[in-house]
Coordinates of C-alpha atoms in Angstrom, one line a residue:
Chain A
M1 CA 117.3 110.4 92.4
S2 CA 114.7 110.2 89.7
T3 CA 114.9 112.5 86.7
H4 CA 111.6 111.7 85.1
H5 CA 108.4 112.5 87.0
P6 CA 104.7 112.2 86.6
T7 CA 102.9 115.3 85.3
D8 CA 101.1 117.6 87.8
A9 CA 97.8 116.4 86.3
T10 CA 98.6 112.8 87.1
L11 CA 99.8 113.7 90.6
A12 CA 96.6 115.7 91.2
A13 CA 94.5 112.7 90.0
Y14 CA 96.5 110.4 92.3
A15 CA 96.0 112.6 95.4
A16 CA 92.3 113.2 94.5
G17 CA 91.8 109.4 94.1
T18 CA 90.5 109.7 90.6
L19 CA 93.4 107.8 89.0
P20 CA 92.4 104.1 88.2
E21 CA 94.0 101.7 90.6
G22 CA 96.6 100.2 88.2
L23 CA 97.9 103.7 87.3
A24 CA 97.9 104.7 90.9
M25 CA 100.1 101.7 91.8
V26 CA 102.7 102.9 89.3
V27 CA 102.6 106.5 90.7
A28 CA 102.9 105.1 94.3
T29 CA 106.0 103.1 93.1
H30 CA 107.5 106.3 91.8
L31 CA 106.7 108.1 95.1
H32 CA 108.7 105.4 96.9
F33 CA 111.8 106.4 94.9
C34 CA 111.2 110.2 94.7
P35 CA 111.2 112.6 97.7
D36 CA 110.3 115.5 95.4
C37 CA 107.1 113.9 94.3
R38 CA 106.3 112.8 97.8
R39 CA 106.5 116.4 98.7
M40 CA 104.3 117.3 95.8
D41 CA 101.8 114.6 96.8
R42 CA 101.5 116.2 100.2
V43 CA 101.0 119.6 98.6
M44 CA 98.2 118.0 96.5
E45 CA 96.6 116.4 99.6
A46 CA 96.7 119.7 101.4
T47 CA 95.1 121.3 98.4
G48 CA 92.4 118.7 98.5
G49 CA 91.9 119.5 102.2
N50 CA 91.5 123.2 101.4
L51 CA 89.1 122.5 98.6
L52 CA 87.1 120.3 101.0
S53 CA 87.0 123.1 103.6
D54 CA 85.8 125.6 101.0
L55 CA 82.8 123.5 99.7
A56 CA 79.4 124.7 100.5
P57 CA 78.0 122.3 103.1
A58 CA 75.3 119.8 101.9
A59 CA 72.6 119.1 104.5
M60 CA 73.0 115.8 106.4
A61 CA 70.1 113.5 107.4
P62 CA 68.7 114.9 110.7
D63 CA 69.7 111.7 112.6
A64 CA 73.1 111.4 111.0
L65 CA 75.1 112.3 114.1
T66 CA 73.0 110.1 116.4
R67 CA 73.5 107.2 114.0
V68 CA 77.3 107.6 113.7
L69 CA 77.6 108.0 117.5
A70 CA 75.6 104.8 118.0
R71 CA 77.9 103.0 115.7
T72 CA 81.0 104.1 117.6
A73 CA 79.9 101.5 120.3
E74 CA 80.0 98.7 117.7
A75 CA 83.0 96.5 117.7
E76 CA 85.6 97.8 115.2
P77 CA 86.3 95.5 112.3
P78 CA 89.8 94.2 112.8
E79 CA 92.2 96.1 110.5
R80 CA 94.7 93.6 109.2
P81 CA 97.5 95.1 107.1
A82 CA 97.7 93.5 103.7
P83 CA 100.3 90.8 103.8
I84 CA 103.6 91.1 101.9
L85 CA 103.3 88.9 98.9
Q86 CA 106.3 89.9 96.8
S87 CA 109.2 90.7 99.1
G88 CA 111.4 91.6 96.2
L89 CA 109.2 94.5 95.1
P90 CA 109.0 98.0 96.6
P91 CA 105.9 99.0 98.5
P92 CA 103.0 99.1 97.7
L93 CA 103.7 96.5 94.9
A94 CA 104.9 94.1 97.5
R95 CA 101.4 93.8 98.8
C96 CA 99.7 93.5 95.3
E97 CA 98.6 90.2 93.9
F98 CA 100.1 89.1 90.6
G99 CA 99.2 86.4 88.1
R100 CA 101.8 84.1 86.5
W101 CA 104.6 85.1 84.2
W102 CA 103.8 85.0 80.5
P103 CA 106.6 84.7 77.9
V104 CA 105.0 87.1 75.3
A105 CA 107.9 87.4 72.9
P106 CA 111.6 86.6 72.7
G107 CA 113.3 88.5 75.6
L108 CA 110.0 89.8 76.9
R109 CA 108.0 88.5 79.9
W110 CA 104.8 89.9 81.2
R111 CA 103.2 89.4 84.7
P112 CA 99.7 90.8 85.1
M113 CA 98.8 92.6 88.4
K114 CA 95.4 92.0 89.9
V115 CA 93.8 95.4 90.0
S116 CA 90.3 96.7 89.5
G117 CA 89.2 99.7 87.4
R118 CA 89.5 100.9 83.9
A119 CA 93.3 100.5 83.7
W120 CA 95.2 97.3 83.5
A121 CA 98.7 96.8 85.0
G122 CA 101.6 94.4 85.4
L123 CA 105.3 93.9 85.4
L124 CA 107.3 93.8 82.2
V125 CA 110.8 92.3 82.0
V126 CA 112.7 93.1 78.8
A127 CA 116.1 91.6 78.0
P128 CA 119.1 93.8 77.4
G129 CA 119.2 95.3 73.9
R130 CA 115.6 94.4 73.2
S131 CA 112.9 97.0 72.5
M132 CA 109.5 97.3 74.1
P133 CA 106.7 96.3 71.8
K134 CA 105.5 99.0 69.4
H135 CA 102.3 100.5 70.6
G136 CA 100.1 103.5 70.5
H137 CA 98.1 105.1 73.3
D138 CA 94.4 105.7 73.6
G139 CA 94.6 106.8 77.2
L140 CA 97.1 107.5 80.0
E141 CA 100.0 105.1 80.2
L142 CA 102.6 105.1 83.0
A143 CA 105.7 103.0 83.4
C144 CA 108.1 103.1 86.4
V145 CA 111.4 101.4 86.1
L146 CA 112.3 99.1 89.0
R147 CA 115.6 97.8 87.7
G148 CA 117.8 98.3 84.7
S149 CA 117.1 101.2 82.3
F150 CA 115.7 102.0 78.8
V151 CA 116.1 104.9 76.4
D152 CA 113.6 106.5 74.1
A153 CA 113.3 109.8 72.2
S154 CA 112.8 111.7 75.4
G155 CA 115.8 110.4 77.3
R156 CA 117.1 107.6 79.5
Y157 CA 114.9 106.1 82.2
G158 CA 116.6 104.4 85.2
A159 CA 115.3 102.9 88.5
G160 CA 112.5 105.1 89.9
D161 CA 112.0 107.1 86.7
I162 CA 108.4 107.3 85.4
A163 CA 107.6 107.5 81.7
E164 CA 104.3 109.2 80.8
P165 CA 104.3 109.1 77.0
E166 CA 101.7 111.0 75.1
G167 CA 100.6 109.8 71.7
D168 CA 102.4 107.1 69.8
H169 CA 106.0 106.1 70.3
D170 CA 107.9 107.0 67.2
I171 CA 110.9 104.9 68.4
P172 CA 109.9 102.1 70.8
P173 CA 111.9 102.3 74.1
R174 CA 115.0 100.1 74.0
V175 CA 116.7 98.5 77.0
D176 CA 120.3 99.8 77.4
S177 CA 121.2 98.3 80.7
D178 CA 123.4 95.2 81.0
D179 CA 120.7 93.4 83.0
P180 CA 117.1 93.0 82.1
C181 CA 114.9 96.0 82.6
V182 CA 112.0 95.5 85.0
C183 CA 109.1 98.0 84.8
V184 CA 105.7 98.2 86.3
I185 CA 103.3 99.5 83.7
A186 CA 99.7 100.5 83.7
T187 CA 97.6 101.8 80.9
E188 CA 94.1 102.8 80.2
G189 CA 94.3 101.7 76.6
V190 CA 97.1 100.5 74.4
R191 CA 96.9 99.4 70.9
M192 CA 99.7 96.9 70.4
R193 CA 101.1 96.1 67.0
G194 CA 102.8 92.9 65.9
L195 CA 103.0 89.8 68.0
L196 CA 101.9 91.4 71.3
G197 CA 99.0 92.9 69.4
S198 CA 97.7 89.5 68.4
I199 CA 98.0 88.2 72.0
Q200 CA 96.2 91.3 73.1
R201 CA 93.4 90.7 70.7
M202 CA 93.3 87.0 71.6
L203 CA 93.0 87.9 75.3
G204 CA 90.3 90.4 74.4
R205 CA 92.0 93.4 75.9
Chain B
M1 CA 79.1 128.2 116.4
N2 CA 82.3 130.1 116.7
G3 CA 85.9 129.4 117.4
Q4 CA 85.6 130.1 121.1
T5 CA 83.1 127.4 122.0
L6 CA 85.1 124.8 120.0
R7 CA 88.4 125.3 121.8
F8 CA 89.4 122.5 124.0
P9 CA 92.3 122.5 126.4
R10 CA 95.4 120.9 125.1
L11 CA 96.1 118.1 127.6
A12 CA 99.5 116.7 128.5
V13 CA 99.2 113.0 127.8
P14 CA 101.8 110.4 128.6
T15 CA 101.5 108.9 125.1
D16 CA 102.3 112.3 123.5
P17 CA 105.5 111.7 121.5
P18 CA 108.3 114.0 122.6
P19 CA 108.9 116.9 120.2
R20 CA 111.4 115.8 117.7
R21 CA 112.5 119.1 116.4
A22 CA 111.9 122.4 118.0
I23 CA 111.7 124.1 114.7
G24 CA 108.7 122.0 113.6
R25 CA 106.8 123.2 116.7
V26 CA 107.7 126.8 116.2
R27 CA 106.4 126.7 112.6
H28 CA 103.3 125.1 113.8
F29 CA 102.5 128.0 116.1
V30 CA 103.4 130.5 113.5
G31 CA 100.9 128.8 111.2
F32 CA 98.3 128.9 114.0
R33 CA 98.6 132.7 114.4
R34 CA 98.6 133.4 110.7
M35 CA 95.6 131.2 110.2
S36 CA 93.6 133.1 112.8
Q37 CA 94.4 136.3 111.2
A38 CA 93.7 135.2 107.7
E39 CA 90.6 133.2 108.4
R40 CA 87.4 134.2 110.1
T41 CA 86.1 130.7 109.9
I42 CA 87.0 128.0 112.4
A43 CA 90.8 127.7 112.5
E44 CA 92.3 124.3 111.7
P45 CA 94.2 123.9 114.9
D46 CA 90.9 123.9 116.7
H47 CA 89.9 120.9 114.7
A48 CA 93.2 119.3 115.7
D49 CA 92.2 119.8 119.4
L50 CA 88.8 118.2 118.7
I51 CA 90.5 115.2 117.2
R52 CA 92.8 115.0 120.2
A53 CA 89.8 115.2 122.6
I54 CA 88.2 112.3 120.7
A55 CA 91.4 110.2 120.9
D56 CA 92.0 111.0 124.6
R57 CA 88.6 110.7 126.2
S58 CA 86.1 109.7 123.5
D59 CA 84.7 113.2 123.7
R60 CA 81.3 113.1 122.0
E61 CA 80.9 116.8 122.2
A62 CA 84.1 117.3 120.3
F63 CA 83.0 114.8 117.8
A64 CA 79.7 116.5 117.3
A65 CA 81.5 119.8 116.6
L66 CA 83.9 118.1 114.1
F67 CA 80.9 116.3 112.5
A68 CA 79.0 119.5 112.1
H69 CA 81.9 121.0 110.2
F70 CA 83.1 118.1 108.1
A71 CA 80.3 115.7 107.4
P72 CA 78.3 118.2 105.3
R73 CA 81.4 119.1 103.3
V74 CA 82.4 115.5 102.7
K75 CA 78.8 114.9 101.6
A76 CA 79.0 117.9 99.3
W77 CA 82.2 116.5 97.7
M78 CA 80.6 113.1 97.2
L79 CA 77.6 114.8 95.5
R80 CA 79.9 116.8 93.3
S81 CA 81.7 113.7 92.1
G82 CA 78.4 112.2 91.0
A83 CA 77.2 110.2 94.1
T84 CA 73.5 109.9 94.8
D85 CA 72.2 111.7 97.9
G86 CA 71.9 108.3 99.6
S87 CA 75.4 107.1 99.0
A88 CA 76.9 110.6 99.6
E89 CA 75.2 110.6 103.0
E90 CA 76.5 107.1 103.7
L91 CA 80.0 108.0 102.7
A92 CA 80.0 111.1 104.8
Q93 CA 78.8 109.1 107.8
E94 CA 81.4 106.3 107.2
T95 CA 84.1 109.0 106.9
M96 CA 83.2 110.5 110.3
L97 CA 83.0 107.0 111.9
A98 CA 86.5 106.4 110.6
V99 CA 87.6 109.7 112.0
W100 CA 86.3 108.6 115.4
R101 CA 88.1 105.2 115.2
K102 CA 91.4 106.6 113.8
A103 CA 91.5 109.7 116.0
R104 CA 94.4 108.1 118.0
L105 CA 96.5 107.8 114.8
Y106 CA 96.1 111.5 113.9
D107 CA 99.3 113.5 114.1
R108 CA 98.9 117.2 113.9
E109 CA 102.5 117.5 112.9
K110 CA 101.9 115.5 109.8
A111 CA 98.7 116.9 108.4
A112 CA 96.1 119.6 108.9
P113 CA 92.7 118.1 110.0
A114 CA 91.1 118.9 106.7
T115 CA 93.9 117.2 104.8
W116 CA 93.6 114.1 107.0
I117 CA 89.9 113.9 106.7
F118 CA 90.2 114.5 102.9
T119 CA 92.4 111.4 102.6
I120 CA 90.1 109.2 104.8
A121 CA 87.1 110.2 102.6
R122 CA 89.1 109.7 99.4
N123 CA 90.1 106.2 100.3
L124 CA 86.6 105.2 101.5
R125 CA 85.1 106.6 98.3
I126 CA 87.5 104.7 96.0
D127 CA 86.7 101.5 97.9
A128 CA 82.9 101.9 98.1
V129 CA 82.1 103.6 94.8
R130 CA 84.8 102.3 92.4
K131 CA 85.6 99.0 94.2
E132 CA 89.2 99.9 93.8
R133 CA 92.0 100.7 96.3
H134 CA 94.3 103.7 96.8
P135 CA 97.9 102.6 97.2
D136 CA 97.9 104.4 100.6
T137 CA 95.6 101.7 102.0
L138 CA 98.3 99.1 101.2
L139 CA 100.8 100.9 103.3
P140 CA 99.5 100.4 106.9
D141 CA 102.9 99.7 108.3
P142 CA 105.1 102.7 109.1
A143 CA 108.0 100.4 108.7
D144 CA 107.2 100.3 105.0
E145 CA 108.0 104.0 104.7
P146 CA 111.2 104.5 102.8
D147 CA 114.0 106.2 104.7
M148 CA 113.6 109.8 103.7
P149 CA 115.2 113.0 104.6
A150 CA 112.9 113.5 107.5
Q151 CA 113.0 117.2 107.7
A152 CA 112.1 118.2 104.2
D153 CA 109.2 115.7 104.3
Q154 CA 108.1 116.5 107.8
L155 CA 108.0 120.3 107.6
L156 CA 105.5 120.1 104.8
H157 CA 103.1 118.3 107.0
T158 CA 102.4 121.1 109.4
A159 CA 99.4 123.2 109.6
D160 CA 101.6 125.9 108.2
T161 CA 101.5 124.0 104.9
A162 CA 97.7 124.1 104.8
T163 CA 97.8 127.9 105.5
R164 CA 100.4 128.6 102.8
I165 CA 98.4 126.6 100.3
R166 CA 95.3 128.4 101.3
H167 CA 96.9 131.7 100.6
A168 CA 98.4 130.5 97.3
M169 CA 95.0 129.2 96.2
A170 CA 93.5 132.5 97.0
S171 CA 95.9 134.0 94.5
L172 CA 94.9 131.7 91.6
S173 CA 92.7 133.0 88.7
A174 CA 89.1 131.8 88.5
D175 CA 90.1 129.7 85.5
Q176 CA 92.9 128.0 87.4
V177 CA 90.6 127.4 90.4
E178 CA 88.1 125.8 88.1
V179 CA 90.6 123.2 86.7
V180 CA 92.0 122.4 90.2
Q181 CA 88.4 121.9 91.5
L182 CA 87.6 119.7 88.5
A183 CA 90.8 117.7 88.9
F184 CA 90.0 117.0 92.5
F185 CA 86.2 116.7 92.7
Q186 CA 85.2 115.1 89.4
D187 CA 85.9 111.5 88.9
K188 CA 86.6 111.9 85.2
P189 CA 89.5 111.5 82.9
H190 CA 91.0 114.8 81.6
S191 CA 89.4 114.3 78.2
E192 CA 86.0 114.6 79.9
I193 CA 87.1 117.6 81.9
E194 CA 87.9 119.1 78.5
R195 CA 84.3 118.4 77.4
T196 CA 82.8 119.8 80.6
L197 CA 84.7 123.1 80.4
G198 CA 84.5 123.2 76.6
I199 CA 88.2 124.0 76.3
P200 CA 91.0 122.0 74.7
L201 CA 92.8 119.3 76.8
G202 CA 96.1 121.1 76.3
T203 CA 94.7 124.3 77.8
V204 CA 93.2 122.3 80.8
K205 CA 96.6 120.7 81.4
S206 CA 98.6 123.9 81.1
R207 CA 96.2 125.8 83.4
L208 CA 96.5 123.0 86.0
R209 CA 100.3 123.1 85.6
L210 CA 100.4 126.8 86.2
A211 CA 98.1 126.5 89.2
M212 CA 100.2 123.7 90.7
A213 CA 103.4 125.6 90.0
R214 CA 102.1 128.4 92.1
L215 CA 101.1 126.1 95.0
R216 CA 104.5 124.4 94.8
S217 CA 106.3 127.8 94.9
A218 CA 104.3 128.8 98.0
L219 CA 106.2 126.1 99.9
E220 CA 109.6 126.6 98.4
D221 CA 111.2 128.6 101.2
L222 CA 110.1 125.9 103.6
A223 CA 112.4 123.3 102.0

């Protein structure tokens, strides 16, 4: 059972579909682990449905219904489920495309996820005892632990927990599990310091 | 149009899944009655019957009624989130086409019609406007669904949920409604919501948190 959850603002943005894709993938990963947040997601979706019902209608084109009815006769484009690409990862990450692993620092490996939108995302593997790179935040950052655990000033994060830090990390999160800690991370803007910062600047992100 | 002309007989269909839990059904009917008392507008269960009629017999009249209600509202949503009239119109039409095509997948035990159509429109909008995906669209296979305590999850899906949330929303302050609407209908980061409303981000977040706490508590005795 997870003990760290996304904020309501983040869950609302997820249900409303305004969260950038990378961040939404991290929230969806947490939902896979957390029945409470799945409940809340449904509350949010029902809220969206109610808000939709309450909107003042906007006039449709006069032939809108005729046009849609005409199109119902068209052959339906075949709907193929996205293939499972990473059987070791929980849904929906299992169906996401990833780049190659990059050794970014001693005890630190990064694998970018192919997502569109203003957030970037990927998997981060950190060796036991190591710390996450020091960084500050310009926008929303979300991390969901898949395996292992880490600790920071706000507590301990195990499998399924989501970290939604605000502002800069005073103490960078440190892995306290015996095995490497695997996280899926997405961020709208991170200013890395040190080695990872130079890589970030080299890659132009 | 009124609720009477839109009511379609509920048909016994061989493909109808057997009721899994009597309690879910009972709650569903309780929700139905409350809704009719509380709402003078078209009640949600009527919309569920319309979707069923589309699924069962490609009922164009039922579709027209559903279209008349939802297409202009989906379009209004798209306009509010910044779409041009042309693309809002197109997305509303695409949403209704998807409603026709997916009608067979609709399960009234799982979501109120407005909730279901909301998620269809949401996913289409992300795909068309932002060229992104919602994770839901990567989960087409029910076998993917994690094993969950079915009852807690399932009970929340009923029309009763929508009714309870509707009542809880009616009890929110105007300020709270404003942040909830912005959170849902404006495709903007919270920092921009702050600029739109002219109030600090902390206030936006705490208003939203209070509003959501109220919606959450409206469902607590269902758990």
